[in-house]
Amino acid sequence: MVRAAVLPAVGAPLEITEIELPDPGPGQVRVRLAAAGVCHSDLSLSDGTMRVPVPAVLGHEGAGTVVSVGEGVTGLAPGAGVVLNWAPSCGSCHACSLGEVWLCANALSGSADVYARTADGTDLHPGLNVAAFAEETVVPVSCTLPLPDGIPLTDAALLGCAVLTGYGAVQHSAQVRPGETVAVFGVGGVGLSALQAARIAGASTIVAVDVSPEKEELARAAGATEYVVASENTARQIRALTGKQGVDVAVECVGRAVTIRTAWESTRRGGRTTVVGIGGKDQQVIFNALELFHWGRTLSGCVYGNSDPARDLPILAEHVRAGRLDLGSLVTERIALEGIPAAFDNMLAGKGGRALIVF
């Protein structure tokens, strides 16, 4: 029995309770969590913006130590450090055949499995495959990545989602080039990662945008050269900061229609707008045909930073070891499992960066 945060139903409060984990089966690994990040996607799953089978243990950004392995698992042994990979690619679907592993059609198929039970025998699903909001979890070996050398296990949890997503949005989706100007909308865990990635990419002007004035210090520490408090004049302010042209690249990390539209309007003619934030079906973004032609901008979605975790994790680790990427600065609160609901409330209120559960 291990303690976990269980979502009993969509929209219901999380319940901190004991669950029964089985021994790992063939091809599975049992992991003792060191830390897990609280991501906005977890909030979206709990309120029904995104759908997964329930009851479930949420949490998809984590790292820990292998406790035991099932039959057929090679290359991992008890005591090994791992980063959890919530979206493993199947390697055989159409997207995978194109090398677009972040769009794998089967990446989330494990969320429908029963992986554990409550004390009264109720079946539990593993949220986004890995069920990191628990002291321990059992996952397919494909949901683990080796802990890179020199990366503290607790900090490594952030690599599993926030950093891969934010860094990938800048590096892979927007493909920011040295000297370009960048605006990042939303200064949470993903936005802070995107700001650091823009700095690493050699962007000249880096504008951070958020509703909270209190996040300016966080944003500037991550690499922002300018800070704008979101308002109806945001696009105009950003154009004023870039010679009235607009930025070359805007990265939207919020997932709201008004923010997506503002990010697009903040981008120069011929610029690129990348949407990372996950919004609901009710968030309708409207463009007219003439402005699409006139501005010649590119608007693109971005899933998991268009990242290949197996390829990108060693690259991120090298940035960390070289001092270019600061994982600890993304964390503004370290909490226990009981602190997850308050972390959700802070997200809704636009407070802080990443909340990290430390076990």
Coordinates of C-alpha atoms in Angstrom, one line a residue:
M1 CA 0.0 0.0 0.0
V2 CA 1.2 3.5 -0.9
R3 CA -0.2 6.9 -0.5
A4 CA -1.6 8.6 -3.6
A5 CA -3.8 11.5 -4.7
V6 CA -6.9 9.9 -6.3
L7 CA -9.3 11.7 -8.6
P8 CA -12.6 9.8 -7.9
A9 CA -14.6 11.6 -10.6
V10 CA -14.3 14.5 -13.0
G11 CA -14.8 17.7 -11.1
A12 CA -14.5 16.0 -7.7
P13 CA -11.9 17.0 -5.1
L14 CA -8.7 14.9 -5.0
E15 CA -8.6 12.3 -2.2
I16 CA -5.3 11.5 -0.5
T17 CA -5.6 7.9 0.4
E18 CA -3.7 4.5 0.3
I19 CA -3.8 2.4 -2.8
E20 CA -2.7 -1.1 -3.5
L21 CA 0.0 -1.5 -6.2
P22 CA 0.6 -4.9 -7.7
D23 CA 4.1 -6.2 -8.4
P24 CA 5.4 -5.2 -11.9
G25 CA 4.3 -7.6 -14.6
P26 CA 6.1 -8.5 -17.8
G27 CA 7.7 -5.4 -19.3
Q28 CA 6.8 -3.2 -16.3
V29 CA 8.8 -1.3 -13.7
R30 CA 8.0 -0.2 -10.2
V31 CA 9.3 3.3 -9.3
R32 CA 9.6 5.1 -6.0
L33 CA 8.9 8.8 -6.7
A34 CA 11.4 11.4 -5.6
A35 CA 9.4 14.3 -6.9
A36 CA 6.5 15.2 -9.2
G37 CA 5.6 18.5 -10.7
V38 CA 2.0 19.9 -10.6
C39 CA 1.2 20.8 -14.2
H40 CA -1.7 22.7 -15.6
S41 CA -2.6 19.6 -17.6
D42 CA -3.3 17.8 -14.3
L43 CA -5.8 20.6 -13.5
S44 CA -7.3 20.2 -17.0
L45 CA -7.8 16.5 -16.4
S46 CA -9.4 17.0 -13.0
D47 CA -11.9 19.6 -14.3
G48 CA -12.8 17.7 -17.5
T49 CA -11.1 20.0 -20.0
M50 CA -9.1 16.9 -21.0
R51 CA -10.7 13.5 -20.6
V52 CA -9.2 10.3 -19.1
P53 CA -10.9 7.3 -17.5
V54 CA -11.6 7.8 -13.8
P55 CA -11.1 7.0 -10.9
A56 CA -7.5 7.8 -11.6
V57 CA -4.2 8.8 -10.1
L58 CA -3.0 11.9 -11.9
G59 CA 0.5 13.3 -12.2
H60 CA 2.7 12.9 -15.3
E61 CA 5.9 14.9 -14.5
G62 CA 8.1 12.9 -12.2
A63 CA 11.3 11.2 -11.5
G64 CA 12.3 8.4 -9.0
T65 CA 14.2 5.3 -8.3
V66 CA 13.5 1.8 -9.7
V67 CA 12.3 -0.5 -6.9
S68 CA 11.7 -3.7 -8.9
V69 CA 11.3 -4.8 -12.5
G70 CA 9.1 -7.4 -14.2
E71 CA 9.9 -10.2 -16.5
G72 CA 11.7 -9.3 -19.7
V73 CA 12.9 -5.9 -18.6
T74 CA 16.5 -5.4 -19.4
G75 CA 18.8 -2.4 -19.0
L76 CA 17.1 -1.3 -15.7
A77 CA 17.8 -2.6 -12.2
P78 CA 16.6 -1.7 -8.7
G79 CA 18.3 1.5 -7.6
A80 CA 18.5 3.1 -11.0
G81 CA 17.2 6.7 -11.3
V82 CA 14.6 7.3 -14.0
V83 CA 12.6 10.2 -15.5
L84 CA 9.0 9.3 -16.2
N85 CA 7.9 9.6 -19.8
W86 CA 4.1 10.1 -19.9
A87 CA 3.8 9.9 -23.7
P88 CA 5.9 7.0 -25.0
S89 CA 5.8 6.5 -28.7
C90 CA 4.6 3.2 -30.2
G91 CA 7.0 3.3 -33.1
S92 CA 4.5 1.9 -35.6
C93 CA 1.7 4.3 -36.1
H94 CA 1.6 6.8 -39.0
A95 CA 3.0 9.7 -37.0
C96 CA 5.8 7.6 -35.6
S97 CA 6.7 6.4 -39.1
L98 CA 7.1 10.1 -40.0
G99 CA 9.4 10.7 -37.0
E100 CA 6.7 12.8 -35.3
V101 CA 6.7 10.8 -32.1
W102 CA 5.1 13.6 -30.1
L103 CA 1.9 12.9 -32.2
C104 CA 1.9 9.1 -31.6
A105 CA -1.6 7.8 -32.0
N106 CA -1.1 5.3 -29.2
A107 CA 0.9 7.4 -26.7
L108 CA -2.0 7.6 -24.2
S109 CA -3.5 4.2 -24.6
G110 CA -2.2 3.1 -21.2
S111 CA -4.4 5.6 -19.5
A112 CA -7.3 3.2 -20.0
D113 CA -5.6 0.4 -18.2
V114 CA -6.3 -0.6 -14.6
Y115 CA -3.0 -0.4 -12.8
A116 CA -3.9 -0.3 -9.1
R117 CA -6.8 -0.5 -6.7
T118 CA -8.1 1.4 -3.7
A119 CA -8.3 -0.2 -0.3
D120 CA -11.9 -1.1 -1.0
G121 CA -11.0 -2.8 -4.3
T122 CA -12.0 0.0 -6.7
D123 CA -10.1 -0.1 -10.0
L124 CA -7.8 2.8 -10.6
H125 CA -6.4 4.1 -13.9
P126 CA -3.0 5.7 -14.3
G127 CA -4.0 9.3 -15.4
L128 CA -1.5 10.1 -18.2
N129 CA 0.1 6.7 -18.1
V130 CA 2.4 7.2 -15.2
A131 CA 0.4 8.2 -12.1
A132 CA 3.1 10.3 -10.5
F133 CA 0.9 11.7 -7.7
A134 CA 1.8 8.8 -5.5
E135 CA 4.7 7.6 -3.4
E136 CA 5.3 4.7 -5.9
T137 CA 3.9 3.7 -9.3
V138 CA 4.1 0.8 -11.7
V139 CA 4.6 1.7 -15.4
P140 CA 5.6 0.1 -18.7
V141 CA 9.4 0.2 -19.2
S142 CA 8.6 2.5 -22.2
C143 CA 7.5 5.1 -19.8
T144 CA 10.9 5.4 -18.2
L145 CA 14.0 7.3 -19.4
P146 CA 17.4 6.9 -17.7
L147 CA 18.3 9.7 -15.3
P148 CA 21.1 11.7 -17.0
D149 CA 24.4 11.9 -15.2
G150 CA 24.9 14.9 -12.9
I151 CA 21.2 15.8 -12.6
P152 CA 19.7 15.7 -9.1
L153 CA 16.8 13.3 -9.0
T154 CA 14.3 15.8 -7.5
D155 CA 15.1 18.5 -10.1
A156 CA 14.9 15.8 -12.9
A157 CA 11.2 15.5 -12.4
L158 CA 10.8 18.9 -14.2
L159 CA 12.4 17.5 -17.3
G160 CA 9.5 15.1 -17.9
C161 CA 7.0 17.8 -19.0
A162 CA 7.6 21.5 -18.3
V163 CA 11.1 21.7 -19.7
L164 CA 10.7 19.3 -22.6
T165 CA 7.5 21.3 -23.5
G166 CA 8.9 24.8 -23.1
Y167 CA 12.3 24.1 -24.5
G168 CA 10.8 22.2 -27.4
A169 CA 8.3 24.9 -28.3
V170 CA 11.2 27.3 -28.8
Q171 CA 13.7 24.9 -30.3
H172 CA 11.5 22.5 -32.4
S173 CA 8.2 24.2 -33.1
A174 CA 9.1 27.9 -33.4
Q175 CA 12.8 27.2 -34.3
V176 CA 14.0 30.4 -32.8
R177 CA 17.3 31.7 -34.4
P178 CA 20.0 33.8 -32.9
G179 CA 19.1 37.5 -32.9
E180 CA 15.4 37.0 -33.2
T181 CA 12.8 38.6 -30.9
V182 CA 10.5 36.4 -28.8
A183 CA 7.4 36.9 -26.6
V184 CA 6.3 34.3 -24.2
F185 CA 2.8 34.4 -22.9
G186 CA 2.3 32.8 -19.5
V187 CA 5.0 32.7 -16.9
G188 CA 4.3 29.3 -15.3
G189 CA 6.6 26.2 -15.4
V190 CA 6.3 25.8 -19.2
G191 CA 6.6 29.6 -19.8
L192 CA 9.7 29.9 -17.6
S193 CA 11.2 27.0 -19.5
A194 CA 10.4 28.7 -22.8
L195 CA 12.1 31.9 -21.6
Q196 CA 15.2 30.0 -20.7
A197 CA 15.1 28.3 -24.1
A198 CA 14.8 31.6 -25.9
R199 CA 17.9 32.9 -24.0
I200 CA 19.8 29.7 -24.9
A201 CA 18.8 30.1 -28.5
G202 CA 20.3 33.6 -28.6
A203 CA 17.2 35.7 -28.9
S204 CA 17.9 39.4 -28.7
T205 CA 14.7 40.8 -27.1
I206 CA 12.7 38.4 -24.9
V207 CA 9.3 39.7 -23.7
A208 CA 7.5 37.9 -20.9
V209 CA 3.8 38.5 -20.6
D210 CA 1.6 37.5 -17.6
V211 CA -1.4 38.8 -15.8
S212 CA 0.6 38.9 -12.5
P213 CA 3.0 41.8 -11.9
E214 CA 4.6 39.7 -9.1
K215 CA 6.1 37.3 -11.7
E216 CA 8.4 39.9 -13.2
E217 CA 11.4 38.8 -11.1
L218 CA 10.9 35.2 -12.0
A219 CA 10.6 36.0 -15.7
R220 CA 13.7 38.2 -15.8
A221 CA 15.8 35.6 -13.9
A222 CA 14.8 33.1 -16.6
G223 CA 15.9 35.4 -19.4
A224 CA 13.2 38.0 -20.1
T225 CA 14.6 41.3 -21.1
E226 CA 11.2 43.0 -21.0
Y227 CA 8.1 42.3 -18.9
V228 CA 4.5 43.2 -19.8
V229 CA 1.5 42.9 -17.6
A230 CA -1.3 41.5 -19.8
S231 CA -4.0 44.0 -20.8
E232 CA -6.0 44.9 -23.8
N233 CA -2.9 46.9 -24.9
T234 CA -0.5 44.0 -24.8
A235 CA 0.0 43.6 -28.5
R236 CA 0.6 47.4 -28.9
Q237 CA 3.1 47.4 -26.1
I238 CA 5.0 44.5 -27.7
R239 CA 5.1 46.2 -31.0
A240 CA 6.5 49.3 -29.3
L241 CA 9.3 47.3 -27.8
T242 CA 10.3 45.9 -31.2
G243 CA 10.5 48.9 -33.5
K244 CA 6.7 48.8 -34.1
Q245 CA 7.2 45.5 -36.0
G246 CA 6.1 42.9 -33.5
V247 CA 8.2 39.9 -32.4
D248 CA 9.6 37.3 -34.7
V249 CA 8.1 34.5 -32.5
A250 CA 5.3 34.4 -30.0
V251 CA 4.9 31.4 -27.7
E252 CA 1.5 31.1 -26.1
C253 CA 1.5 28.9 -22.9
V254 CA -1.9 29.7 -21.5
G255 CA -4.5 28.1 -23.8
R256 CA -7.1 30.9 -23.8
A257 CA -8.7 32.3 -26.9
V258 CA -7.9 35.9 -26.1
T259 CA -4.3 35.1 -25.3
I260 CA -3.8 33.1 -28.5
R261 CA -5.3 36.0 -30.5
T262 CA -3.1 38.6 -28.7
A263 CA 0.1 36.4 -29.3
W264 CA -0.8 36.3 -33.0
E265 CA -1.3 40.1 -33.1
S266 CA 2.0 40.6 -31.3
T267 CA 3.9 38.8 -34.0
R268 CA 5.4 40.7 -36.9
R269 CA 4.3 40.3 -40.5
G270 CA 5.6 36.9 -41.6
G271 CA 6.4 35.9 -38.0
R272 CA 5.6 32.6 -36.2
T273 CA 3.1 32.0 -33.4
T274 CA 3.3 28.7 -31.5
V275 CA 0.4 27.7 -29.2
V276 CA 1.5 25.4 -26.4
G277 CA -1.4 26.1 -23.9
I278 CA -4.3 23.6 -23.7
G279 CA -7.6 25.3 -24.0
G280 CA -11.2 24.0 -23.8
K281 CA -13.5 23.5 -26.7
D282 CA -15.3 26.7 -25.8
Q283 CA -12.2 28.8 -26.5
Q284 CA -12.9 29.9 -30.1
V285 CA -10.2 31.9 -31.9
I286 CA -11.5 34.0 -34.8
F287 CA -9.5 35.3 -37.8
N288 CA -10.8 36.8 -41.0
A289 CA -9.5 35.6 -44.4
L290 CA -8.1 39.0 -45.4
E291 CA -5.9 39.4 -42.3
L292 CA -4.5 35.8 -42.7
F293 CA -3.4 36.8 -46.2
H294 CA -2.1 40.3 -45.3
W295 CA 0.0 39.4 -42.3
G296 CA 1.4 36.2 -43.7
R297 CA 2.0 34.8 -40.2
T298 CA 2.3 31.2 -39.3
L299 CA 0.1 29.9 -36.5
S300 CA 0.9 26.4 -35.3
G301 CA -0.1 24.0 -32.5
C302 CA 2.6 22.4 -30.4
V303 CA 2.2 19.0 -28.6
Y304 CA 4.7 18.2 -25.8
G305 CA 7.1 20.7 -27.4
N306 CA 7.3 18.6 -30.6
S307 CA 9.9 16.7 -28.6
D308 CA 11.4 13.3 -28.7
P309 CA 12.2 12.6 -25.1
A310 CA 14.8 10.0 -25.8
R311 CA 16.6 12.3 -28.1
D312 CA 16.1 15.6 -26.2
L313 CA 16.7 14.6 -22.6
P314 CA 20.5 14.2 -23.0
I315 CA 20.6 17.6 -24.7
L316 CA 18.6 19.2 -21.9
A317 CA 20.9 17.6 -19.3
E318 CA 24.0 19.0 -21.0
H319 CA 22.4 22.5 -20.8
V320 CA 21.8 21.9 -17.1
R321 CA 25.4 20.7 -16.4
A322 CA 26.8 23.7 -18.3
G323 CA 24.7 26.1 -16.3
R324 CA 22.6 27.3 -19.2
L325 CA 19.4 25.8 -17.9
D326 CA 18.4 26.2 -14.3
L327 CA 15.8 23.7 -13.2
G328 CA 15.6 24.8 -9.6
S329 CA 14.5 28.3 -10.6
L330 CA 11.3 27.0 -12.1
V331 CA 10.1 25.8 -8.7
T332 CA 8.4 28.4 -6.5
E333 CA 6.8 26.0 -4.0
R334 CA 7.7 22.5 -2.6
I335 CA 4.8 20.6 -1.3
A336 CA 3.4 17.3 -0.1
L337 CA 0.6 15.4 -1.7
E338 CA -1.9 17.2 0.5
G339 CA -0.7 20.5 -1.1
I340 CA -2.0 19.6 -4.7
P341 CA -5.4 21.3 -4.3
A342 CA -3.8 24.5 -3.1
A343 CA -1.4 24.3 -6.1
F344 CA -4.4 24.0 -8.4
D345 CA -5.9 27.1 -6.8
N346 CA -2.7 29.0 -7.3
M347 CA -2.7 28.1 -11.0
L348 CA -6.2 29.4 -11.4
A349 CA -5.2 32.6 -9.6
G350 CA -2.1 33.0 -11.8
K351 CA 0.3 32.7 -8.9
G352 CA 3.8 31.2 -8.9
G353 CA 5.8 29.0 -11.2
R354 CA 6.0 25.2 -10.7
A355 CA 4.8 23.5 -7.6
L356 CA 6.9 20.4 -6.9
I357 CA 5.7 17.5 -4.8
V358 CA 8.7 16.2 -2.9
F359 CA 8.4 12.7 -1.4

